[in-house]
CSV table of C-alpha atoms in Angstrom, one decimal:
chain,number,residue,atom,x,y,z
B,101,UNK,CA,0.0,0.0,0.0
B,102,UNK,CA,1.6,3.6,-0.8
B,103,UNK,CA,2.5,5.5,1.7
B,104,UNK,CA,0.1,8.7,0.4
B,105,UNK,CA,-2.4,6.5,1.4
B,106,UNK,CA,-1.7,5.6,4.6
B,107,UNK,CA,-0.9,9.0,5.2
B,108,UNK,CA,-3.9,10.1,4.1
B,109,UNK,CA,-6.4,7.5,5.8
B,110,UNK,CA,-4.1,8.8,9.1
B,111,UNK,CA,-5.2,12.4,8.7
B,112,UNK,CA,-8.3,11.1,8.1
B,113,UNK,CA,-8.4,9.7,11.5
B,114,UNK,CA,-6.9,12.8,13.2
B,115,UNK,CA,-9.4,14.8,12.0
B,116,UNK,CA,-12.3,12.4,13.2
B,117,UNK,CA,-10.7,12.4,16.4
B,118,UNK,CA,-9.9,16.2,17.1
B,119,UNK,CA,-13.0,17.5,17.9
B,120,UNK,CA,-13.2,20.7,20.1
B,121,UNK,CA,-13.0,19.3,23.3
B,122,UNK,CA,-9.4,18.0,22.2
B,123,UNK,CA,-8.9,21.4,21.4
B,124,UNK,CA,-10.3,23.0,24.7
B,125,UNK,CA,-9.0,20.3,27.4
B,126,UNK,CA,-5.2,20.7,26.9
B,127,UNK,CA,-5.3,24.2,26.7
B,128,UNK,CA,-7.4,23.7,30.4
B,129,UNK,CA,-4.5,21.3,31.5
B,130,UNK,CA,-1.9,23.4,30.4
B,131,UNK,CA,-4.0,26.2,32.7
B,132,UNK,CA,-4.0,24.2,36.1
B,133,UNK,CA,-0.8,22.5,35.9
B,134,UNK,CA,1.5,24.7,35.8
B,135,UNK,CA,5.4,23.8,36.4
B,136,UNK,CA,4.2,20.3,36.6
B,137,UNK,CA,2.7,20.4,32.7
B,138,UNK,CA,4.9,17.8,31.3
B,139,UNK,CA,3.8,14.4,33.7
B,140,UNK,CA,0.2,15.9,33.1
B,141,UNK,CA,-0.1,16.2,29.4
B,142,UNK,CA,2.0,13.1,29.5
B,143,UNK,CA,-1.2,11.2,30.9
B,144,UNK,CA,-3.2,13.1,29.1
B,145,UNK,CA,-1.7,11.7,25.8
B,146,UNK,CA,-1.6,8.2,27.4
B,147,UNK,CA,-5.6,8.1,27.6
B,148,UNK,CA,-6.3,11.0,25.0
B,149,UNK,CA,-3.7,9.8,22.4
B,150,UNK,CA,-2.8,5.7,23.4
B,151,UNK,CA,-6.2,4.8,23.8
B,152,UNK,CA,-8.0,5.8,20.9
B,153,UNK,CA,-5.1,4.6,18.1
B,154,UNK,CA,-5.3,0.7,20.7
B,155,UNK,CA,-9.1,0.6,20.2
B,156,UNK,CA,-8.6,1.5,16.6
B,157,UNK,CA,-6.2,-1.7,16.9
B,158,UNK,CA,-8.4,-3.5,18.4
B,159,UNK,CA,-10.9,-3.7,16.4
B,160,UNK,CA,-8.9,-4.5,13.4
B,161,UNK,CA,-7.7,-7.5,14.9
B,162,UNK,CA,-11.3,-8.8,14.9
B,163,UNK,CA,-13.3,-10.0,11.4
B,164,UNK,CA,-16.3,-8.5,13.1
B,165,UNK,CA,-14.8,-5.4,14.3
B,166,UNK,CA,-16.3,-4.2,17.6
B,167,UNK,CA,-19.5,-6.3,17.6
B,168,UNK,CA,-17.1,-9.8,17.4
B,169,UNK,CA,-15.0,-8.2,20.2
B,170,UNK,CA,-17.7,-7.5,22.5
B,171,UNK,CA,-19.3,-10.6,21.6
B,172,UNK,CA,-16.6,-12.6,23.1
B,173,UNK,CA,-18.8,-11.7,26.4
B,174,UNK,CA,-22.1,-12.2,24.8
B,175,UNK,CA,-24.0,-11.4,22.1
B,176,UNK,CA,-27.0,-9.8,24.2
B,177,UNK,CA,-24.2,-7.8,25.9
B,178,UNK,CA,-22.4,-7.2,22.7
B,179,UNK,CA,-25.6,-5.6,20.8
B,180,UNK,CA,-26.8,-3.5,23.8
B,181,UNK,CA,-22.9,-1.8,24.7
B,182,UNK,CA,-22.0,-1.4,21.0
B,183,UNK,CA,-25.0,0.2,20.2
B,184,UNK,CA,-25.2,2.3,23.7
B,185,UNK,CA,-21.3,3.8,22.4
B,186,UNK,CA,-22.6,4.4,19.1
B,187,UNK,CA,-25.5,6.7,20.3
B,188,UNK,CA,-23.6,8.1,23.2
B,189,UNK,CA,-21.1,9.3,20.9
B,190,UNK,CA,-23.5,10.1,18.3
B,191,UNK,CA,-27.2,11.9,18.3
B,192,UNK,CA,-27.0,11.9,22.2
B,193,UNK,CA,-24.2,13.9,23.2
B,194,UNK,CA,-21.0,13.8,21.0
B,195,UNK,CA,-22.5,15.2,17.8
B,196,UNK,CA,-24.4,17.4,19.3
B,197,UNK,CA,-21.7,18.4,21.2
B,198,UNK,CA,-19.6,19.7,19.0
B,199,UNK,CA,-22.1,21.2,16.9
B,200,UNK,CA,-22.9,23.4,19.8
B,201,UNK,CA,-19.2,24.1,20.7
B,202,UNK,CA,-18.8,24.9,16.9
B,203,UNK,CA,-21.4,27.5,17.2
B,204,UNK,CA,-20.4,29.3,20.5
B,205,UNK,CA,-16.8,29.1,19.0
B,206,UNK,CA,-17.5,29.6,15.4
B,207,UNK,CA,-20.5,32.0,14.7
B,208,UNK,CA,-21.6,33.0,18.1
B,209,UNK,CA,-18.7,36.1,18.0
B,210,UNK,CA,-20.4,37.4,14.9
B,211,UNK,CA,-23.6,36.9,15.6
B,212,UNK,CA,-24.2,39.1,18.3
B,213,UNK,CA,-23.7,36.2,21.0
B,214,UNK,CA,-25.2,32.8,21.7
B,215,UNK,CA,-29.0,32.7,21.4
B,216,UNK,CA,-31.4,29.8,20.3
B,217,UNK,CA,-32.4,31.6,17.3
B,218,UNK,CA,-28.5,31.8,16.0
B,219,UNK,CA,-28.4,28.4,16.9
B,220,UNK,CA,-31.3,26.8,14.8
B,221,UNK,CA,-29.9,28.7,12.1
B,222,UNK,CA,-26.4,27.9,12.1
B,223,UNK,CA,-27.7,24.0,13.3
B,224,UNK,CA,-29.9,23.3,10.2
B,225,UNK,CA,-26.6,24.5,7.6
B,226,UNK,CA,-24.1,22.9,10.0
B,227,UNK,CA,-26.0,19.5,10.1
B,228,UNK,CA,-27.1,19.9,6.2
B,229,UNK,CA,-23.4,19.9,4.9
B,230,UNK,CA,-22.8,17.0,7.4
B,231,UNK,CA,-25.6,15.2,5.9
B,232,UNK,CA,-24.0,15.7,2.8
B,233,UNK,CA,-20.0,14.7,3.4
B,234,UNK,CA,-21.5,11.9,4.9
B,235,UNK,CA,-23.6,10.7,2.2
B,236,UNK,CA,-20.8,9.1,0.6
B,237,UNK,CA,-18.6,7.9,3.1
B,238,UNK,CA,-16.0,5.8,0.5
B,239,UNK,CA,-15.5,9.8,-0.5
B,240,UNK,CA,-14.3,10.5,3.5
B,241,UNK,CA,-10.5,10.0,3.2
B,242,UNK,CA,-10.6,12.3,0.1
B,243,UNK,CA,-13.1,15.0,1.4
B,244,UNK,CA,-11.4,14.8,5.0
B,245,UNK,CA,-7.8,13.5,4.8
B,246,UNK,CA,-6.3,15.4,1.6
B,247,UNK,CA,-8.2,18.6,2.2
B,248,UNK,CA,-10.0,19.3,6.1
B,249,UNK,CA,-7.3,18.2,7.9
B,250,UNK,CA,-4.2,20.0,5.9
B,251,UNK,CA,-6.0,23.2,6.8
B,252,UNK,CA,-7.1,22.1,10.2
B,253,UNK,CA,-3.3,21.7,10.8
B,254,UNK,CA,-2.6,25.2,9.3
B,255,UNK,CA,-4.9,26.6,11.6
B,256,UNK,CA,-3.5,25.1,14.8
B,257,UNK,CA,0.0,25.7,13.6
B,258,UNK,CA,-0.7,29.8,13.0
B,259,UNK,CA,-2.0,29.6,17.2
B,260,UNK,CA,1.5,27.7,17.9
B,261,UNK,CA,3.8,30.1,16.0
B,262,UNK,CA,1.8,33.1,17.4
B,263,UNK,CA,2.5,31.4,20.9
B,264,UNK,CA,5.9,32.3,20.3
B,265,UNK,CA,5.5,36.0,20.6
B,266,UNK,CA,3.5,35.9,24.1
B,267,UNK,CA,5.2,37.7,26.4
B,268,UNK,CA,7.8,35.6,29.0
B,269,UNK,CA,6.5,35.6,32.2
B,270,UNK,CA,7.4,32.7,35.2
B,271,UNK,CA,5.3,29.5,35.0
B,272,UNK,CA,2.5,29.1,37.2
B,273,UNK,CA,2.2,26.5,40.6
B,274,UNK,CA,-0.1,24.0,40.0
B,275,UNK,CA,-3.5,24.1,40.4
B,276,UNK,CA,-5.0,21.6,43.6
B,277,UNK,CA,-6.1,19.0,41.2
B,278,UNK,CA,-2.7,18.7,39.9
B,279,UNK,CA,-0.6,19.1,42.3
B,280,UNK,CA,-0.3,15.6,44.1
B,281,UNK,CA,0.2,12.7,41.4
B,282,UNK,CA,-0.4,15.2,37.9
B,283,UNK,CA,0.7,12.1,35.6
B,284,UNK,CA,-2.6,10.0,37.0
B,285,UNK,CA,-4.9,13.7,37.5
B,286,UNK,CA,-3.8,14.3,33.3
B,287,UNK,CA,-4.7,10.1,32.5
B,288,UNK,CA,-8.1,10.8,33.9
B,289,UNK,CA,-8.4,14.1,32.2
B,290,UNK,CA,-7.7,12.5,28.6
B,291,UNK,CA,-11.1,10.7,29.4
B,292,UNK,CA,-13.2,14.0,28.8
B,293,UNK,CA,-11.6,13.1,24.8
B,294,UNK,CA,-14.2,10.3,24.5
B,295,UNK,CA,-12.2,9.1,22.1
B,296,UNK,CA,-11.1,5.4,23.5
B,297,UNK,CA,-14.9,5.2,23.1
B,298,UNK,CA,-15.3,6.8,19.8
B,299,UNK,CA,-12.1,4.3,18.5
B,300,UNK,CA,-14.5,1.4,18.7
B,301,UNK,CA,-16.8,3.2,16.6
B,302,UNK,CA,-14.2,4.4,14.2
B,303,UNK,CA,-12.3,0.9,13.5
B,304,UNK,CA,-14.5,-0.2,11.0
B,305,UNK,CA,-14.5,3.2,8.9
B,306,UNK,CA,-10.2,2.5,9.1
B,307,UNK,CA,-10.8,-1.0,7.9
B,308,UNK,CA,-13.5,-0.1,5.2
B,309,UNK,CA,-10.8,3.2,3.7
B,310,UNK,CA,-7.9,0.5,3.7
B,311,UNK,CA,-9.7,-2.1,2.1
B,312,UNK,CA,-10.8,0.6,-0.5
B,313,UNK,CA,-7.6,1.3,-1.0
B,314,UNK,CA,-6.4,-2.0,-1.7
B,315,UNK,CA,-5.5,-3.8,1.5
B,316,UNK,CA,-6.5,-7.7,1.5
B,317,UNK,CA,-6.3,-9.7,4.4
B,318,UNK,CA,-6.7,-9.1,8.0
B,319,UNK,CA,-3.0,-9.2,9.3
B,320,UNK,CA,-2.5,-6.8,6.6
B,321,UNK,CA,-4.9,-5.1,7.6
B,322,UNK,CA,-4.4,-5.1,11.2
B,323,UNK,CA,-0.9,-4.1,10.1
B,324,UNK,CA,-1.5,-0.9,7.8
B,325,UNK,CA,-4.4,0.1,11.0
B,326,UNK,CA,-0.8,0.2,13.0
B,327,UNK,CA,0.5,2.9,10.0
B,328,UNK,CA,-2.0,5.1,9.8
B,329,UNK,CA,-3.0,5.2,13.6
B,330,UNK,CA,0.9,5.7,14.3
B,331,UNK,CA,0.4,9.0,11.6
B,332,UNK,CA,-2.3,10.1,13.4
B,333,UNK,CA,-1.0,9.5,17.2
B,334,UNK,CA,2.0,11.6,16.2
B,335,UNK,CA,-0.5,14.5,15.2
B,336,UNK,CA,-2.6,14.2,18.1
B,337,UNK,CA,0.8,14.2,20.5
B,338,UNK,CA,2.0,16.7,19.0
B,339,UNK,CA,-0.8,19.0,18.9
B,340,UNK,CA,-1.7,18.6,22.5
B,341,UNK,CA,1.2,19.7,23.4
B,342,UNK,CA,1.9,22.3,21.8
B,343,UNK,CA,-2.0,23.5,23.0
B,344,UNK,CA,-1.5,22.5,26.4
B,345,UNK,CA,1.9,24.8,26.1
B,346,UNK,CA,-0.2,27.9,25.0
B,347,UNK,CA,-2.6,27.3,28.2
B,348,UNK,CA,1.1,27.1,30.7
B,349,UNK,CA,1.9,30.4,29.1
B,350,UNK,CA,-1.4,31.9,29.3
B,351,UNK,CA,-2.1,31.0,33.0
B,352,UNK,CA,0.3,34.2,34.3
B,353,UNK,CA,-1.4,36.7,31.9
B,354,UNK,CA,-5.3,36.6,33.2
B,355,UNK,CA,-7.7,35.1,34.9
B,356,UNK,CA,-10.1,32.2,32.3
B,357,UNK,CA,-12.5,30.1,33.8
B,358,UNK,CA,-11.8,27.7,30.8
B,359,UNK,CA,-9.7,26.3,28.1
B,360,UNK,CA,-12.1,27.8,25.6
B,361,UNK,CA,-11.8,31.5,27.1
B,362,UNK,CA,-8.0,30.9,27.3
B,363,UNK,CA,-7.4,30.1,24.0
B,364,UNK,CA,-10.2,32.7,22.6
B,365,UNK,CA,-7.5,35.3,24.6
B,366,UNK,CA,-4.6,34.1,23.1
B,367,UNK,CA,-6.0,34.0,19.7
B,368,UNK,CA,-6.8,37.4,20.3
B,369,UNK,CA,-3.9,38.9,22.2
B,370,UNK,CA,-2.0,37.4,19.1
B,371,UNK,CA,-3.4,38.5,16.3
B,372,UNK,CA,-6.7,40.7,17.3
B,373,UNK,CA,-9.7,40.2,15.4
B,374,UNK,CA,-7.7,37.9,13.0
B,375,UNK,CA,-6.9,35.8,15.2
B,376,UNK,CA,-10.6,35.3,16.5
B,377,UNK,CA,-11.4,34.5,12.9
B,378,UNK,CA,-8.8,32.0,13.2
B,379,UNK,CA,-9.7,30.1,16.1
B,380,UNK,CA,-12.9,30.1,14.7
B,381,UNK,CA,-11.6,28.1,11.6
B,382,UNK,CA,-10.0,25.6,14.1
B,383,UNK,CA,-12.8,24.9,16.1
B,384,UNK,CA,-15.7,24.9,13.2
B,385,UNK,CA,-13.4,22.3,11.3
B,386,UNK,CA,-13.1,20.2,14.1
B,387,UNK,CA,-16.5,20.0,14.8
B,388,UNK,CA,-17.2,19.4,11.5
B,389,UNK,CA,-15.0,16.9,11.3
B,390,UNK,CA,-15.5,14.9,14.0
B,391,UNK,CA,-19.7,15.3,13.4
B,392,UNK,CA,-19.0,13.3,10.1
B,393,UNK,CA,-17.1,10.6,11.2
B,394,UNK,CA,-19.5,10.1,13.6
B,395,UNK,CA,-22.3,10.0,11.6
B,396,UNK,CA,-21.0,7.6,8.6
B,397,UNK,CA,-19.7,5.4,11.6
B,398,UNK,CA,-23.6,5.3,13.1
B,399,UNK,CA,-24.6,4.8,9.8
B,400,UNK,CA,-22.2,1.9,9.0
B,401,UNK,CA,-23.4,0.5,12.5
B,402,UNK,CA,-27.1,0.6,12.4
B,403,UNK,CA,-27.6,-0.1,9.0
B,404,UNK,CA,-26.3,-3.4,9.1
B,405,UNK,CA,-28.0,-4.1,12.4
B,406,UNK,CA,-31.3,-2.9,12.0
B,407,UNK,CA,-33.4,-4.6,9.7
B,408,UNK,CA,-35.1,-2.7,6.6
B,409,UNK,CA,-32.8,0.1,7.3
B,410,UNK,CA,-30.4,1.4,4.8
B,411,UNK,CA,-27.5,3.3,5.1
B,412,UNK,CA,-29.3,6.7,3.6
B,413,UNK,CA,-32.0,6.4,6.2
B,414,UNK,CA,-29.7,5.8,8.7
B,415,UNK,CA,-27.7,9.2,8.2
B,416,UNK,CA,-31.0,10.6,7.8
B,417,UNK,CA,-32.3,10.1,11.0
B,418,UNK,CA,-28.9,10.5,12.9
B,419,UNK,CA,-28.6,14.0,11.6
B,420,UNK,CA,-31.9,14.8,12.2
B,421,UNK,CA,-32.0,13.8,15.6
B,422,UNK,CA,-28.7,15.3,16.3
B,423,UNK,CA,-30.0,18.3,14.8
B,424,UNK,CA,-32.7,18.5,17.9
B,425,UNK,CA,-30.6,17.5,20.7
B,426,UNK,CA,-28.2,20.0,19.3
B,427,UNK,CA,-30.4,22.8,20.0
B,428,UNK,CA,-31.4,22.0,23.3
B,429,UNK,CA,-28.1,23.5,24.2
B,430,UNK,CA,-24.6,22.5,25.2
B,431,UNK,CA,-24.8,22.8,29.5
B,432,UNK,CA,-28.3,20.7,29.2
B,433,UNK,CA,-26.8,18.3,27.1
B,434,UNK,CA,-23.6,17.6,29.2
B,435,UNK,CA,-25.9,17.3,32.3
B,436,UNK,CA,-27.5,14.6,30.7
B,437,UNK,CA,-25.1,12.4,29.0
B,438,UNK,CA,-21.6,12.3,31.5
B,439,UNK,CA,-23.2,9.9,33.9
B,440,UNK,CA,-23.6,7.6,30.9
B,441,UNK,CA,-20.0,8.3,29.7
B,442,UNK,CA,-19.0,7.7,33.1
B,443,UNK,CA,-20.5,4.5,33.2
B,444,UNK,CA,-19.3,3.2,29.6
B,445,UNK,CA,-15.5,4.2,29.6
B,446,UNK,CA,-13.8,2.0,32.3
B,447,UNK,CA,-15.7,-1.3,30.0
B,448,UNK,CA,-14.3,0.2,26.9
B,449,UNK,CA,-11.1,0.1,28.1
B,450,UNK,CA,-11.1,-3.4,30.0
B,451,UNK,CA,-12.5,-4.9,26.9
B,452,UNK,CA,-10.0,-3.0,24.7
B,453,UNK,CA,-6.7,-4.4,26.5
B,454,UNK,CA,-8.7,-7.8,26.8
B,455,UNK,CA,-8.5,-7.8,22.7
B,456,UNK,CA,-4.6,-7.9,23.5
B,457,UNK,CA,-4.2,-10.0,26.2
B,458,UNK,CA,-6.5,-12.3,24.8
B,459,UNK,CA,-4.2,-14.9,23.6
B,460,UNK,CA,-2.7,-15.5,27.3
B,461,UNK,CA,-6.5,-17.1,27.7
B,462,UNK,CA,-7.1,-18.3,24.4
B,463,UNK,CA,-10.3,-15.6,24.8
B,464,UNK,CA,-12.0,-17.5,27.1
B,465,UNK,CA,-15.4,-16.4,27.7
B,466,UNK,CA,-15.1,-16.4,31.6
B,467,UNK,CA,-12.6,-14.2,31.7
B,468,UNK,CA,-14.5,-11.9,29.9
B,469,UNK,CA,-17.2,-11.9,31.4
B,470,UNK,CA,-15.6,-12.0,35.0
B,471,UNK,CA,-13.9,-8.6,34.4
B,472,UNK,CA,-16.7,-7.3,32.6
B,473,UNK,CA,-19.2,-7.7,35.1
B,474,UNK,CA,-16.4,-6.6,37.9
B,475,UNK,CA,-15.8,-3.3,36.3
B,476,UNK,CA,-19.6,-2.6,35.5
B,477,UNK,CA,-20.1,-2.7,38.9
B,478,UNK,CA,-17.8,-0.5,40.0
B,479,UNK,CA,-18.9,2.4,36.7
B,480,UNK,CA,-22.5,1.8,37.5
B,481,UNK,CA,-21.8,3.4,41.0
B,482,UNK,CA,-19.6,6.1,39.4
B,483,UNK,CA,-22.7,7.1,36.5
B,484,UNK,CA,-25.3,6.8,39.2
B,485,UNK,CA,-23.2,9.2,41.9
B,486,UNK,CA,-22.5,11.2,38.9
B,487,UNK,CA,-26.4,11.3,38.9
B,488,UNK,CA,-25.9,12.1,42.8
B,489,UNK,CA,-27.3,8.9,43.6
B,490,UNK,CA,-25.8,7.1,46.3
B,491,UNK,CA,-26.1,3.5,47.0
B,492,UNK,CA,-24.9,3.1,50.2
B,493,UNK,CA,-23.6,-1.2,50.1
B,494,UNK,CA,-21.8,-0.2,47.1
B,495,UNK,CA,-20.1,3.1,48.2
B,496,UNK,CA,-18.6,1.3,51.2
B,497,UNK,CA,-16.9,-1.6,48.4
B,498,UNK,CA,-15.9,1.0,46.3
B,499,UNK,CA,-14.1,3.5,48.9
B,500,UNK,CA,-12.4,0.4,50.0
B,501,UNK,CA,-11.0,-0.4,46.3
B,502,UNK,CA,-7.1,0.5,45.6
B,503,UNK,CA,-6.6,4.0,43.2
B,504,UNK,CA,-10.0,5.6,44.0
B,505,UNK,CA,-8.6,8.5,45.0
B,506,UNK,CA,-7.6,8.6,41.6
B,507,UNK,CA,-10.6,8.2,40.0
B,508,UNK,CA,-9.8,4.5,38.6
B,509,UNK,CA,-11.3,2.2,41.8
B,510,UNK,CA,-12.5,-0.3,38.8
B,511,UNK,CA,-8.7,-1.2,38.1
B,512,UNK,CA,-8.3,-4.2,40.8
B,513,UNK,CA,-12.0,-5.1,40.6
B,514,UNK,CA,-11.4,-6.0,36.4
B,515,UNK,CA,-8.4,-7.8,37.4
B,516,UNK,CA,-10.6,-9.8,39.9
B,517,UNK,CA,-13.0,-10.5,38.1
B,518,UNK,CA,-10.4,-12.0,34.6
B,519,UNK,CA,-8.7,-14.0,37.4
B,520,UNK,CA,-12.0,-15.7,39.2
B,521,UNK,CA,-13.4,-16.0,35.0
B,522,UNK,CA,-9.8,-17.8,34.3
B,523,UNK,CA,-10.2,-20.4,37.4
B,524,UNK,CA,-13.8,-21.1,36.3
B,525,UNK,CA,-12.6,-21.7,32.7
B,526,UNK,CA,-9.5,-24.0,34.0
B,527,UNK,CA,-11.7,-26.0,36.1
B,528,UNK,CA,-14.2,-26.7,33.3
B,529,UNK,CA,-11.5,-27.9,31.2
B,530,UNK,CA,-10.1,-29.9,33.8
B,531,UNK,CA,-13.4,-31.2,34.4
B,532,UNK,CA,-14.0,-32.2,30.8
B,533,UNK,CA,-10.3,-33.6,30.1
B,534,UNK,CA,-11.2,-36.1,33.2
B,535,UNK,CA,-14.4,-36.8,32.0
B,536,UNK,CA,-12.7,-37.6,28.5
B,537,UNK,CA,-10.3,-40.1,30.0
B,538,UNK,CA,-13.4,-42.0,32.3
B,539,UNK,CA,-15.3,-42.2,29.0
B,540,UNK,CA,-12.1,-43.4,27.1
């Protein structure tokens, strides 16, 4: 395979990935961490970066991408999670997401502020052009990799170089969240990215672009997956850094109450109205971006799982239900849908390194299940306090679990759970080996 392509279907993938949350979040990190930046955007780009490009992996090392993997636990459990990602990240909350945060960021400064009439406005274009990218989605790598992301990159890079000219001032302390343990406060940050989640989603569109592009077989194509993510990995790393450095710089200068204030400043105190225009661009085309991948990936999804649904109706009804959750506003929305993000990212990530380690237990059901239904436990509690709803049997097991000062008490309960699903399945083969030789 040529190496323009893989380049290209990497971009691609960048540019699905760097939505404006990835733009907003460093630039936030970069704000609180102050002289301890570099362990914290370090674990940042561990979960932001790592995780996405493994899921991405992941899924190409299975024939029936995400729906096989999760299968390995059941298919009941495999159709209800799969599908729960693909709407959590779609219509629910991450299109409408970024739709909103591309309106605030994109038109709201010209428009006289945010206000719902602006927003059905800008909405029904925004979603109508997305409807329209994502009509043909073997056109994606094209539209997206050879021309949105080369000037997504330009944009970002003019904020970088303007960086440069700030003035020098002394870096920051750290904020309180990030001054005890920064590497492990900046790995739970990089969850905010949804985009371990949005990997499982995005793995078939990879597979489908390579296989357009002339890649046979699935170690081949597990292998050119590894290319291209590597591509975009590199982009994301590199980009978050250099964001997350704009927000350390920034901190001495004013007072912003987020990333999205900071960087509006700096694109300001940089190059004036100019360079409002340009952050502007950024954000818009990552919205955009990120709102089509989404959508053909929903529409891949659904259309093969729904009966008497094609992929044109699909896309239909995504965008039009994303066009209504969209203008229901961006603080409602996020009220709504983290307790269900909560819930859904520690399982995305057990059964993401499970797709690795898998071969150490020949992919035994048991274990999949065991540290499944461990770590559900443990992210039900977290959604439903998220909700602030306390169960009080549960919160004493979980404030007795290892790491939950740090936000990941579901670690040792997934390990647990593989170990007690690895004795079950060793003492069912045991049990049928003997049975074997009392027959024989």
């Amino acid at each position: 395979m040529k190496n323009s392509n893989i380049i290209a279907v990497g971009f691609m993938l960048f540019a699905m990935f760097f939505g404006a949350g990835n733009l907003i979040y460093p630039a936030a990190l970069g704000m609180e961490a102050g002289t301890n930046y570099l362990p914290a955007i370090l674990g940042f780009i561990l979960t932001g970066v790592g995780m996405p490009i493994v899921a991405v992996t992941a899924v190409s090392l299975s024939k029936g991408g995400a729906m096989e993997l999760a299968g390995r636990v059941h298919p009941a459990f495999a159709l209800g999670f799969i599908s729960l990602i693909y709407l959590a990240i779609g219509p629910f909350f991450g299109i409408p997401r970024a739709a909103n945060v591309a309106y605030e960021m994109g038109a709201a400064p010209w428009s006289g502020g945010v206000n719902p009439g602006a927003l059905l406005v800008f909405s029904i274009v925004f979603f109508v052009i997305v409807f329209l990218v994502s009509w043909n989605p073997s056109r994606l790598v094209d539209v997206i990799g050879q021309w949105l992301t080369p000037i997504l990159f330009l944009s970002i890079l003019s904020l970088v170089i303007g960086s440069l000219f700030l003035p020098s001032s002394n870096i920051g302390t750290p904020g309180e969240k990030y001054s005890n343990a920064p590497f492990f406060t900046g790995f739970i940050e990089g969850y905010l990215t949804m985009d371990a989640i949005a990997g499982l989603a995005f793995g078939i569109i990879v597979i489908t672009s390579l296989k357009d592009k002339g890649t046979t077989g699935q170690k081949e194509v597990t292998k050119q997956t590894v290319k291209a993510g590597s591509v975009t990995a590199i982009g994301l790393g590199l980009v978050y850094g250099a964001i997350g450095w704009i927000g350390v710089k920034m901190e001495p200068l004013g007072a912003y109450e987020s990333g999205s204030m900071l960087l509006a400043s700096a694109a300001e105190m940089m190059f004036g109205t100019v360079g409002t225009m340009i952050l502007g661009v950024v954000v818009t085309l990552a919205c955009f971006t990120t709102c089509v991948g989404l959508t053909v990936a929903c529409g891949q999804y659904f259309s093969k799982r729904v009966p008497g649904m094609t992929y044109f109706r699909v896309i239909t009804g995504i965008t039009v239900l994303s066009f209504g959750v969209t203008n229901l506003g961006l603080n409602q929305i996020i009220t709504y849908s983290v307790p269900v993000l909560t819930f859904l990212y520690p399982i995305a990530i057990v059964l993401i390194v499970l797709a690795f380690l898998g071969g150490l237990f020949r992919h035994s059901a048991y274990v999949y299940r065991g540290a499944i239904a461990f770590t559900a436990v443990v992210s039900l509690y977290d959604g439903l306090q998220a909700l602030n709803i306390d169960i009080a049997p549960l919160s004493s097991f979980v404030q007795a679990m290892p790491f939950v000062s740090l936000g990941l008490a579901w670690i040792v309960p997934a390990i647990t759970g593989g170990v007690l699903g690895g004795i079950i399945e060793y003492l069912k083969q045991t049990s049928s080996y003997e049975l074997s030789k009392e027959k024989g």
